[in-house]
Short mmCIF file of C-alpha atoms and ligand atoms in Angstrom, two decimals:
data_model
loop_
_atom_site.label_atom_id
_atom_site.label_comp_id
_atom_site.label_asym_id
_atom_site.label_seq_id
_atom_site.Cartn_x
_atom_site.Cartn_y
_atom_site.Cartn_z
CA MET A 1 9.76 22.43 23.69
CA ALA A 2 8.14 24.05 20.15
CA SER A 3 4.37 22.44 19.94
CA TYR A 4 2.30 21.96 16.61
CA ASP A 5 -0.03 21.36 15.84
CA VAL A 6 1.31 19.91 12.19
CA ILE A 7 5.61 19.27 11.79
CA VAL A 8 6.33 18.12 7.75
CA ILE A 9 9.41 16.18 7.77
CA GLY A 10 10.80 16.68 4.02
CA ALA A 11 9.99 20.03 2.25
CA GLY A 12 9.80 18.92 -1.55
CA PRO A 13 7.11 19.02 -3.16
CA GLY A 14 4.59 16.75 -0.92
CA GLY A 15 6.00 17.51 2.32
CA TYR A 16 6.01 21.66 0.81
CA VAL A 17 2.21 21.46 0.04
CA CYS A 18 0.60 20.18 2.97
CA ALA A 19 3.14 22.31 4.52
CA ILE A 20 1.17 25.94 3.12
CA ARG A 21 -2.69 23.74 3.15
CA CYS A 22 -1.59 22.77 6.90
CA ALA A 23 -0.88 26.68 7.34
CA GLN A 24 -3.34 27.62 5.14
CA LEU A 25 -6.13 25.43 7.13
CA GLY A 26 -5.71 27.82 10.31
CA LEU A 27 -2.78 24.17 11.77
CA LYS A 28 0.48 26.11 13.26
CA THR A 29 2.88 24.04 11.23
CA ALA A 30 6.72 23.17 11.11
CA ILE A 31 8.52 21.72 8.14
CA VAL A 32 11.73 20.23 9.12
CA GLU A 33 14.48 19.32 5.87
CA GLY A 34 18.38 18.78 6.69
CA ARG A 35 19.17 19.64 2.99
CA GLU A 36 20.48 23.26 2.87
CA THR A 37 17.97 24.38 0.95
CA LEU A 38 13.58 23.69 -0.09
CA GLY A 39 11.91 21.78 -2.60
CA GLY A 40 13.64 17.95 -2.48
CA THR A 41 14.93 15.95 -4.47
CA CYS A 42 12.85 17.57 -7.40
CA LEU A 43 13.59 21.06 -6.80
CA ASN A 44 17.01 20.34 -5.95
CA VAL A 45 18.71 17.25 -7.68
CA GLY A 46 15.61 16.32 -10.07
CA CYS A 47 13.15 17.28 -12.26
CA ILE A 48 13.69 21.21 -12.29
CA PRO A 49 17.70 20.61 -12.94
CA SER A 50 16.85 18.25 -15.72
CA LYS A 51 14.63 20.99 -16.94
CA ALA A 52 16.62 23.74 -17.38
CA LEU A 53 19.57 21.05 -18.42
CA LEU A 54 16.69 19.62 -21.18
CA HIS A 55 16.08 23.09 -22.40
CA SER A 56 18.99 24.63 -22.86
CA THR A 57 20.46 21.78 -25.17
CA HIS A 58 17.37 21.68 -27.03
CA LEU A 59 18.09 24.90 -28.09
CA LEU A 60 21.70 23.52 -29.20
CA HIS A 61 19.69 20.75 -31.18
CA GLU A 62 17.47 23.23 -33.19
CA ALA A 63 20.25 25.52 -33.81
CA GLU A 64 22.50 22.53 -34.77
CA HIS A 65 20.06 20.78 -36.90
CA ASN A 66 16.95 23.27 -37.43
CA PHE A 67 18.04 26.21 -38.09
CA ALA A 68 19.68 26.61 -41.70
CA HIS A 69 16.48 24.34 -42.95
CA MET A 70 14.36 28.32 -41.29
CA GLY A 71 16.71 30.11 -42.85
CA LEU A 72 19.04 31.00 -39.66
CA LYS A 73 22.60 30.57 -41.31
CA GLY A 74 25.70 30.55 -39.81
CA LYS A 75 28.10 28.68 -36.49
CA SER A 76 26.20 26.86 -34.22
CA PRO A 77 26.74 27.85 -30.83
CA SER A 78 29.43 25.77 -29.06
CA VAL A 79 28.40 24.54 -24.86
CA ASP A 80 30.25 25.90 -22.21
CA TRP A 81 29.54 23.08 -19.55
CA ASP A 82 30.24 25.32 -16.39
CA GLN A 83 28.33 27.64 -18.07
CA MET A 84 25.34 25.16 -18.63
CA LYS A 85 25.19 23.91 -15.48
CA ALA A 86 25.98 27.40 -13.58
CA TYR A 87 22.24 28.31 -15.10
CA LYS A 88 21.21 25.21 -13.99
CA ASP A 89 22.28 25.96 -10.73
CA GLU A 90 20.23 29.99 -10.95
CA VAL A 91 17.62 28.11 -12.45
CA ILE A 92 17.57 25.24 -9.00
CA GLY A 93 18.38 28.66 -7.05
CA GLN A 94 14.95 30.71 -7.95
CA ASN A 95 12.90 27.98 -7.47
CA THR A 96 14.18 26.99 -4.13
CA GLY A 97 14.81 30.69 -2.90
CA GLY A 98 10.59 30.42 -4.17
CA VAL A 99 9.73 28.10 -2.15
CA GLU A 100 11.82 29.49 1.40
CA PHE A 101 9.68 32.59 0.86
CA LEU A 102 6.88 30.63 0.70
CA MET A 103 7.44 28.95 4.61
CA LYS A 104 7.58 32.17 5.55
CA LYS A 105 4.28 33.99 3.99
CA ASN A 106 2.76 31.34 5.33
CA LYS A 107 4.24 31.34 9.19
CA ILE A 108 5.83 27.84 8.90
CA ASP A 109 8.82 26.91 10.59
CA TRP A 110 11.36 25.31 8.81
CA ILE A 111 13.14 23.23 11.70
CA LYS A 112 17.05 22.92 10.15
CA GLY A 113 18.03 19.63 10.70
CA TRP A 114 17.10 16.00 10.09
CA ALA A 115 14.18 14.45 11.92
CA SER A 116 13.54 11.67 13.78
CA ILE A 117 10.09 10.23 15.39
CA PRO A 118 10.58 8.93 19.06
CA GLU A 119 7.12 7.82 19.78
CA ALA A 120 4.10 9.12 18.18
CA GLY A 121 3.37 13.19 18.89
CA LYS A 122 7.02 14.35 19.11
CA VAL A 123 9.83 14.60 16.46
CA LYS A 124 13.46 15.09 17.02
CA VAL A 125 16.74 17.14 15.67
CA GLY A 126 19.26 17.00 16.79
CA ASP A 127 19.21 17.59 20.60
CA ASP A 128 15.52 19.77 20.29
CA LEU A 129 12.39 17.59 20.94
CA HIS A 130 9.42 19.41 19.71
CA GLU A 131 5.62 18.47 19.67
CA ALA A 132 3.15 17.55 17.20
CA LYS A 133 -0.22 16.24 17.07
CA ASN A 134 -0.26 15.33 13.95
CA ILE A 135 2.95 13.96 12.12
CA VAL A 136 3.00 13.77 8.30
CA ILE A 137 6.74 11.52 6.63
CA ALA A 138 7.85 13.49 3.46
CA SER A 139 10.90 11.52 3.31
CA GLY A 140 10.46 11.04 -0.33
CA SER A 141 13.19 8.41 -2.03
CA VAL A 142 16.22 7.84 -3.08
CA PRO A 143 18.12 6.32 -6.49
CA ALA A 144 18.25 2.25 -6.80
CA SER A 145 21.15 0.62 -8.36
CA ILE A 146 21.21 -3.21 -9.16
CA PRO A 147 23.01 -6.34 -7.67
CA GLY A 148 26.85 -5.80 -9.45
CA VAL A 149 26.34 -1.86 -9.88
CA GLU A 150 27.54 0.12 -7.44
CA ILE A 151 27.07 4.39 -7.28
CA ASP A 152 29.64 6.09 -6.27
CA GLU A 153 28.66 9.41 -8.31
CA LYS A 154 32.14 9.97 -9.82
CA ILE A 155 32.45 6.75 -13.35
CA VAL A 156 28.82 5.43 -12.11
CA VAL A 157 26.39 8.56 -11.17
CA SER A 158 23.13 8.16 -10.10
CA SER A 159 20.99 11.13 -11.66
CA THR A 160 22.23 13.22 -9.27
CA GLY A 161 25.72 13.32 -10.22
CA ALA A 162 24.58 12.94 -14.21
CA LEU A 163 23.91 16.78 -13.79
CA GLU A 164 26.82 17.35 -12.59
CA LEU A 165 29.22 15.76 -14.00
CA PRO A 166 33.09 17.62 -14.78
CA LYS A 167 32.88 16.97 -18.47
CA ILE A 168 30.90 15.92 -20.89
CA PRO A 169 31.42 11.70 -21.45
CA LYS A 170 32.85 10.77 -24.66
CA LYS A 171 31.04 7.69 -23.93
CA LEU A 172 27.74 7.14 -21.93
CA ALA A 173 25.76 4.26 -20.94
CA VAL A 174 22.49 4.53 -19.73
CA ILE A 175 21.28 1.62 -17.28
CA GLY A 176 16.63 1.39 -18.25
CA ALA A 177 14.60 3.23 -20.48
CA GLY A 178 12.50 4.97 -18.21
CA VAL A 179 12.55 8.06 -17.35
CA ILE A 180 15.25 9.10 -16.45
CA GLY A 181 17.13 7.83 -18.57
CA LEU A 182 15.71 9.39 -22.26
CA GLU A 183 16.06 12.63 -20.01
CA LEU A 184 19.58 12.85 -19.42
CA GLY A 185 20.07 10.12 -21.96
CA SER A 186 19.00 12.55 -24.28
CA VAL A 187 20.82 15.74 -22.93
CA TYR A 188 24.16 14.20 -23.30
CA ALA A 189 23.48 12.75 -26.94
CA ARG A 190 22.32 16.95 -27.78
CA LEU A 191 25.47 17.44 -26.02
CA GLY A 192 28.46 14.72 -28.23
CA SER A 193 28.00 11.55 -26.10
CA GLU A 194 27.14 8.49 -27.69
CA VAL A 195 24.69 6.97 -25.70
CA THR A 196 23.40 3.99 -25.94
CA VAL A 197 20.50 3.12 -23.66
CA ILE A 198 20.50 -0.68 -21.86
CA GLU A 199 16.73 -2.07 -21.61
CA TYR A 200 16.06 -5.37 -19.47
CA MET A 201 12.59 -5.09 -21.31
CA ASP A 202 11.44 -5.40 -24.73
CA ALA A 203 10.02 -1.50 -25.54
CA VAL A 204 10.93 1.25 -23.73
CA CYS A 205 9.30 2.97 -20.60
CA PRO A 206 7.97 -0.13 -20.01
CA GLY A 207 4.21 0.03 -18.98
CA MET A 208 3.59 2.78 -21.76
CA ASP A 209 1.33 2.75 -24.65
CA LYS A 210 2.66 0.63 -27.34
CA ASP A 211 2.31 2.66 -30.62
CA VAL A 212 4.04 5.28 -28.05
CA GLN A 213 6.64 2.81 -26.89
CA ARG A 214 7.53 1.99 -30.25
CA SER A 215 7.14 5.75 -32.17
CA PHE A 216 9.19 7.30 -29.14
CA LYS A 217 11.96 4.66 -29.41
CA ARG A 218 12.57 5.67 -33.03
CA ILE A 219 12.27 9.37 -32.91
CA LEU A 220 15.73 8.89 -29.90
CA GLU A 221 17.20 6.51 -32.41
CA LYS A 222 17.30 9.07 -34.83
CA GLN A 223 18.14 11.44 -32.64
CA GLY A 224 21.44 9.34 -32.53
CA LEU A 225 20.85 6.95 -29.03
CA ASN A 226 21.37 4.25 -29.87
CA PHE A 227 19.68 0.87 -27.44
CA VAL A 228 19.85 -2.70 -26.58
CA MET A 229 17.46 -3.77 -26.20
CA GLY A 230 15.96 -7.22 -24.12
CA ALA A 231 19.25 -7.26 -22.14
CA ALA A 232 20.39 -7.55 -18.04
CA VAL A 233 22.84 -5.86 -16.99
CA GLN A 234 25.06 -7.64 -15.69
CA SER A 235 27.55 -5.72 -13.57
CA VAL A 236 29.61 -2.73 -13.61
CA GLU A 237 33.63 -2.66 -13.28
CA THR A 238 35.04 0.74 -12.84
CA SER A 239 39.31 1.99 -13.52
CA LYS A 240 39.83 5.25 -12.59
CA THR A 241 39.09 6.81 -15.70
CA LYS A 242 36.70 3.79 -17.69
CA ALA A 243 33.67 1.76 -17.41
CA LYS A 244 33.20 -1.89 -18.52
CA VAL A 245 29.16 -2.52 -18.60
CA LYS A 246 28.42 -6.66 -18.66
CA TYR A 247 24.73 -7.33 -20.13
CA GLN A 248 23.64 -10.38 -21.00
CA PRO A 249 21.18 -10.91 -23.87
CA LYS A 250 17.54 -11.86 -22.36
CA LYS A 251 17.38 -14.82 -25.44
CA GLY A 252 20.71 -16.19 -24.60
CA GLY A 253 23.64 -15.93 -26.45
CA ASP A 254 27.15 -14.55 -24.34
CA GLU A 255 27.50 -12.03 -22.03
CA VAL A 256 28.05 -8.26 -23.66
CA VAL A 257 31.65 -6.17 -22.32
CA LEU A 258 30.27 -2.53 -23.30
CA ASP A 259 32.37 0.56 -22.52
CA ALA A 260 31.89 3.57 -21.19
CA ASP A 261 33.44 6.74 -19.54
CA VAL A 262 30.63 7.08 -17.52
CA VAL A 263 27.74 5.00 -16.27
CA LEU A 264 24.06 6.49 -15.38
CA VAL A 265 22.05 3.67 -13.71
CA ALA A 266 18.12 4.49 -14.04
CA THR A 267 16.91 1.85 -13.07
CA GLY A 268 14.39 3.22 -11.03
CA ARG A 269 14.57 5.06 -7.07
CA LYS A 270 13.08 3.34 -4.10
CA PRO A 271 11.62 5.33 -0.23
CA TYR A 272 13.21 6.30 1.56
CA SER A 273 12.81 6.83 5.46
CA GLU A 274 16.05 5.65 7.00
CA GLY A 275 16.73 7.21 11.10
CA LEU A 276 13.00 8.23 10.89
CA GLY A 277 13.18 5.41 13.89
CA LEU A 278 9.91 3.61 12.35
CA ASP A 279 10.65 0.18 13.25
CA ALA A 280 10.80 1.25 16.98
CA LEU A 281 7.95 2.95 17.17
CA GLY A 282 5.75 -0.63 14.69
CA VAL A 283 5.36 1.79 11.55
CA LYS A 284 3.69 -0.90 8.72
CA MET A 285 5.75 -1.05 6.38
CA THR A 286 4.98 -3.01 2.67
CA GLU A 287 6.55 -5.58 1.22
CA ARG A 288 8.48 -2.81 -1.69
CA GLY A 289 9.28 -1.36 1.73
CA GLN A 290 6.61 2.08 1.77
CA ILE A 291 5.08 3.13 4.81
CA ALA A 292 1.97 1.34 4.54
CA THR A 293 -1.23 4.01 4.93
CA ASP A 294 -4.52 3.86 4.90
CA ASP A 295 -7.22 5.33 1.74
CA ARG A 296 -6.50 8.98 4.28
CA TRP A 297 -2.71 8.34 4.42
CA SER A 298 -2.42 7.23 7.96
CA THR A 299 -0.07 4.80 9.31
CA ASN A 300 -1.58 2.45 11.58
CA VAL A 301 -0.20 4.76 14.34
CA LYS A 302 -2.75 7.11 15.03
CA GLY A 303 -1.14 10.70 14.47
CA ILE A 304 1.82 9.50 12.45
CA TYR A 305 1.06 9.75 7.86
CA ALA A 306 2.88 9.38 5.25
CA ILE A 307 2.50 10.81 1.27
CA GLY A 308 4.32 10.71 -2.04
CA ASP A 309 7.59 8.23 -2.49
CA VAL A 310 7.38 6.68 -0.08
CA ILE A 311 4.50 6.02 0.13
CA GLU A 312 2.27 3.02 -2.54
CA GLY A 313 2.14 4.80 -5.93
CA PRO A 314 4.17 6.28 -9.07
CA MET A 315 7.00 7.97 -7.61
CA LEU A 316 5.45 11.85 -9.54
CA ALA A 317 5.57 15.80 -7.80
CA HIS A 318 2.68 15.85 -8.79
CA LYS A 319 1.29 12.81 -6.27
CA ALA A 320 2.78 13.71 -3.60
CA GLU A 321 1.84 17.92 -4.00
CA ASP A 322 -1.99 16.40 -4.14
CA GLU A 323 -1.18 14.11 -1.72
CA GLY A 324 -0.04 17.00 0.88
CA MET A 325 -2.62 18.52 -0.24
CA ALA A 326 -5.45 16.25 1.74
CA VAL A 327 -3.86 15.01 3.93
CA ALA A 328 -3.73 18.90 5.42
CA GLU A 329 -7.32 18.93 4.84
CA VAL A 330 -8.09 14.93 6.90
CA ILE A 331 -6.02 17.16 9.29
CA ALA A 332 -7.54 19.97 9.16
CA GLY A 333 -10.95 17.67 9.87
CA LYS A 334 -12.26 18.56 5.76
CA HIS A 335 -12.06 16.02 3.12
CA GLY A 336 -8.97 15.05 1.76
CA HIS A 337 -9.70 13.43 -1.62
CA VAL A 338 -6.97 12.67 -4.88
CA ASN A 339 -8.31 10.71 -7.79
CA TYR A 340 -5.47 8.17 -8.40
CA SER A 341 -7.10 7.32 -11.90
CA VAL A 342 -6.37 10.59 -13.44
CA ILE A 343 -2.71 11.43 -12.29
CA PRO A 344 -0.69 12.20 -16.08
CA GLY A 345 2.96 10.72 -16.57
CA VAL A 346 5.05 13.60 -18.82
CA VAL A 347 8.86 12.58 -20.48
CA TYR A 348 10.31 15.10 -21.24
CA THR A 349 12.21 14.55 -24.38
CA THR A 350 10.68 16.02 -27.43
CA PRO A 351 8.19 15.61 -28.19
CA GLU A 352 7.41 15.17 -24.86
CA VAL A 353 5.54 12.09 -24.12
CA ALA A 354 2.22 12.58 -22.02
CA THR A 355 0.03 9.48 -20.87
CA VAL A 356 -3.66 10.15 -18.16
CA GLY A 357 -6.15 7.12 -17.68
CA GLN A 358 -5.85 3.22 -18.68
CA THR A 359 -3.31 1.75 -21.30
CA GLU A 360 -5.48 0.16 -24.56
CA ASP A 361 -4.01 -2.10 -23.86
CA ALA A 362 -4.06 -3.62 -20.01
CA LEU A 363 -8.40 -1.76 -20.97
CA LYS A 364 -8.14 -5.31 -23.16
CA ALA A 365 -6.96 -7.65 -20.90
CA GLU A 366 -9.69 -5.92 -18.54
CA GLY A 367 -12.32 -7.37 -21.35
CA LYS A 368 -13.34 -3.68 -21.69
CA LYS A 369 -14.79 -3.13 -25.67
CA VAL A 370 -12.56 0.18 -26.24
CA LYS A 371 -12.67 3.13 -29.49
CA VAL A 372 -9.30 4.08 -30.00
CA GLY A 373 -9.37 7.68 -31.68
CA LYS A 374 -6.13 8.46 -33.33
CA PHE A 375 -4.72 12.60 -34.81
CA MET A 376 -1.25 11.99 -36.14
CA PHE A 377 0.85 15.71 -35.75
CA MET A 378 1.72 15.61 -39.77
CA GLY A 379 -1.87 16.46 -39.87
CA ASN A 380 -1.38 19.54 -37.47
CA ALA A 381 -0.60 22.93 -39.10
CA ARG A 382 1.22 24.31 -35.70
CA ALA A 383 3.60 21.50 -35.02
CA LYS A 384 4.77 21.62 -39.03
CA ALA A 385 5.37 25.47 -38.67
CA VAL A 386 7.46 24.62 -35.13
CA GLY A 387 9.07 21.06 -37.31
CA GLN A 388 7.94 18.95 -34.65
CA ALA A 389 5.01 16.99 -36.82
CA GLU A 390 7.41 13.85 -37.59
CA GLY A 391 6.25 10.47 -35.40
CA GLY A 392 3.77 12.15 -32.94
CA PHE A 393 0.28 11.83 -32.35
CA VAL A 394 -2.43 12.07 -29.69
CA LYS A 395 -4.47 8.86 -28.39
CA ILE A 396 -7.83 9.02 -26.64
CA ILE A 397 -9.14 6.26 -25.45
CA THR A 398 -13.52 5.50 -24.68
CA ASP A 399 -15.27 3.44 -24.00
CA ALA A 400 -17.07 2.06 -27.15
CA GLU A 401 -20.84 2.03 -25.60
CA THR A 402 -20.90 5.13 -23.52
CA ASP A 403 -18.25 7.39 -25.18
CA ARG A 404 -16.30 8.08 -22.11
CA ILE A 405 -12.86 8.75 -22.19
CA LEU A 406 -10.39 6.28 -19.76
CA GLY A 407 -6.95 7.14 -20.63
CA ALA A 408 -5.09 9.45 -23.60
CA ALA A 409 -1.47 9.63 -24.91
CA ILE A 410 0.09 11.86 -26.57
CA ILE A 411 4.33 12.20 -28.32
CA GLY A 412 4.21 15.77 -30.19
CA PRO A 413 5.27 19.23 -29.07
CA ALA A 414 3.45 20.45 -25.87
CA ALA A 415 1.86 17.36 -24.83
CA GLY A 416 2.93 17.75 -20.89
CA ASP A 417 0.73 20.06 -20.78
CA MET A 418 -2.02 19.36 -23.53
CA ILE A 419 -2.40 16.29 -21.60
CA HIS A 420 -4.59 18.68 -18.38
CA GLU A 421 -7.47 19.19 -21.28
CA LEU A 422 -7.94 15.24 -20.92
CA CYS A 423 -7.33 15.26 -17.65
CA VAL A 424 -10.12 18.27 -17.01
CA ALA A 425 -12.51 16.21 -19.29
CA MET A 426 -11.83 12.94 -16.88
CA GLU A 427 -11.80 14.50 -13.92
CA PHE A 428 -15.57 15.56 -15.23
CA GLY A 429 -16.35 11.68 -16.60
CA ALA A 430 -16.64 13.81 -19.73
CA SER A 431 -16.65 11.78 -23.51
CA ALA A 432 -14.66 12.12 -26.52
CA GLU A 433 -17.71 13.93 -28.54
CA ASP A 434 -17.99 16.53 -25.23
CA VAL A 435 -13.73 17.28 -26.77
CA ALA A 436 -15.09 17.42 -29.83
CA LEU A 437 -17.64 19.27 -29.98
CA THR A 438 -15.43 22.16 -28.11
CA CYS A 439 -14.10 24.47 -30.10
CA HIS A 440 -10.26 24.80 -29.74
CA ALA A 441 -8.02 27.77 -31.41
CA HIS A 442 -6.81 27.75 -34.40
CA PRO A 443 -3.24 27.22 -35.58
CA THR A 444 -2.97 25.44 -31.98
CA TYR A 445 -1.22 21.84 -31.19
CA SER A 446 -4.90 21.20 -29.08
CA GLU A 447 -6.33 21.36 -32.32
CA ALA A 448 -4.45 17.25 -32.34
CA VAL A 449 -6.69 16.34 -29.10
CA ARG A 450 -9.96 17.61 -30.68
CA GLU A 451 -9.17 15.71 -34.39
CA ALA A 452 -7.97 12.37 -32.28
CA ALA A 453 -11.65 13.39 -30.02
CA LEU A 454 -13.47 13.66 -33.69
CA ALA A 455 -11.63 10.01 -35.10
CA CYS A 456 -14.08 8.60 -31.81
CA GLY A 457 -17.21 9.37 -34.28
CA ASP A 458 -17.42 10.34 -37.19
CA GLY A 459 -13.48 11.04 -37.84
CA PRO A 460 -11.03 13.79 -37.86
CA ILE A 461 -11.07 16.68 -40.41
CA HIS A 462 -7.74 16.47 -40.69
CA SER A 463 -6.59 12.62 -42.59
P1 NAI B 1 12.06 3.81 -14.38
O1 NAI B 1 11.72 2.78 -13.30
O2 NAI B 1 11.32 4.84 -15.07
O3 NAI B 1 12.70 3.15 -15.48
C1 NAI B 1 13.96 1.69 -14.97
C2 NAI B 1 14.00 0.79 -16.26
O4 NAI B 1 15.01 0.53 -15.71
C3 NAI B 1 12.41 -0.31 -16.42
O5 NAI B 1 12.56 0.38 -18.54
C4 NAI B 1 13.71 -1.49 -15.88
O6 NAI B 1 13.32 -2.08 -17.39
C5 NAI B 1 14.64 -0.79 -16.86
N1 NAI B 1 16.05 -1.98 -15.54
C6 NAI B 1 15.89 -2.75 -14.10
N2 NAI B 1 16.62 -3.31 -14.47
C7 NAI B 1 17.37 -3.50 -15.38
C8 NAI B 1 18.86 -4.09 -15.84
N3 NAI B 1 19.75 -5.03 -14.41
N4 NAI B 1 18.99 -3.56 -17.21
C9 NAI B 1 18.46 -3.19 -17.68
N5 NAI B 1 18.05 -2.36 -17.53
C10 NAI B 1 16.93 -2.58 -16.30
O7 NAI B 1 13.17 4.55 -13.36
P2 NAI B 1 13.78 5.83 -13.32
O8 NAI B 1 13.88 6.22 -14.73
O9 NAI B 1 14.59 5.52 -12.34
O10 NAI B 1 13.22 6.78 -12.75
C11 NAI B 1 12.87 6.80 -11.03
C12 NAI B 1 11.24 7.04 -10.29
O11 NAI B 1 11.53 8.96 -10.99
C13 NAI B 1 10.65 6.57 -11.41
O12 NAI B 1 8.88 6.22 -10.67
C14 NAI B 1 9.62 7.86 -12.55
O13 NAI B 1 8.94 7.90 -12.76
C15 NAI B 1 10.69 9.90 -11.51
N6 NAI B 1 10.86 10.49 -12.46
C16 NAI B 1 9.55 11.22 -13.62
C17 NAI B 1 10.07 12.07 -14.06
C18 NAI B 1 9.03 12.68 -15.09
O14 NAI B 1 7.53 13.09 -14.28
N7 NAI B 1 9.51 13.96 -15.21
C19 NAI B 1 11.79 11.94 -14.63
C20 NAI B 1 12.59 11.36 -13.44
C21 NAI B 1 12.21 10.34 -12.59
#
């Protein structure tokens, strides 16, 4: 029986980062993973493959719509879908291989197979029993469907199946205008599918800044996505090659039927902890099926911790990574910490959308006096040079009395990278004036962040 200081269950971004930090802190560590490759949902069937497809199809879109205007004449490239998927797989392979290298480099044992916890201090994989002073559950999440809709990964697919469609569908119905629906909806719209997104709420990306929601939807509509808002999908019926999506408008009226070749179900994900034996161990769960943890990521069973999508909080790879590092430090007797009020969220469409902190509406609902500084990318020279100025902006929300930054939203080029300037500012408790007084290189997209900060004070220069 092998014996470890820590066994991490699940090698997604939460689990593998946790294992590396444990090893760096001198703990004898193993990681259990049942997939053929490391990296979890994110690297194998989530963030990374979708970004590869978003990148290739973005280039296609540029060639079809913007090249001629910039003086690049000639035939647009034709799509070799199998090669595009092969490129995506190559990118996956580079990344999962990279994680495997990091495990070896840090002398972390990869125990291959699916784990269960027969008792605290023990992890069973296949017929082998391993001892661990500490166990970290990082088993992630799986797609959640809705009543009346059964995912078969052929005609009715989750994000996993959507990355592997044998051919580009003529008509794609997307249920849910959240992150997955809009990212993968964009991919197929750029590939020529007729994409219809059906969303229960009245705005895309529920919970996001209202100005961003409005602009985002308008921009996506211009790119060819169709939206049916305020409609609840009731059921999906399938034949061998087609589907009928039935939805009910919330404001009343008859049920509507939409024909599609493929239906993408993007209605959220649910925590995954099946097969671990948590029931028998008496591990406390929340009402929403997450593993309940305290502020040090400990479950109610001593020596068993949990992090990432399987516990409370946003289901984001980087939130899981932060928790992975922090729990490793807790186990090593240090002070692990995650600042949950500064976790950015990014949608990798074109333009990108990025947010951090609280929204203007949420702050106002709390009775907080806020000041809003907004700057449109139309006033940013660099965004105009790359043809991505239209509709985008940076919005910073501050405490009206102290000028401290409480939240921010960006819709525009490289928003997902630019948001970090504001994350760092928030982490340091900075005011908008601090950002406004910082010299920003010209010509960069980041100048728009400074201008929005200036807009919180005496006003921006370029609007
Ligand atoms: P989501 O929670 O972002 O969006 C689901 C949408 O489906 C909501 O807008 C909801 O109102 C709608 N919906 C639910 N039931 C419906 C019905 N019956 N009819 C019509 N609409 C309905 O979930 P999504 O996009 O599936 O993503 C799952 C998780 O994965 C999220 O936590 C997300 O943050 C994460 N993720 C993050 C990414 C990123 O950071 N770029 C990329 C992909 C996923």
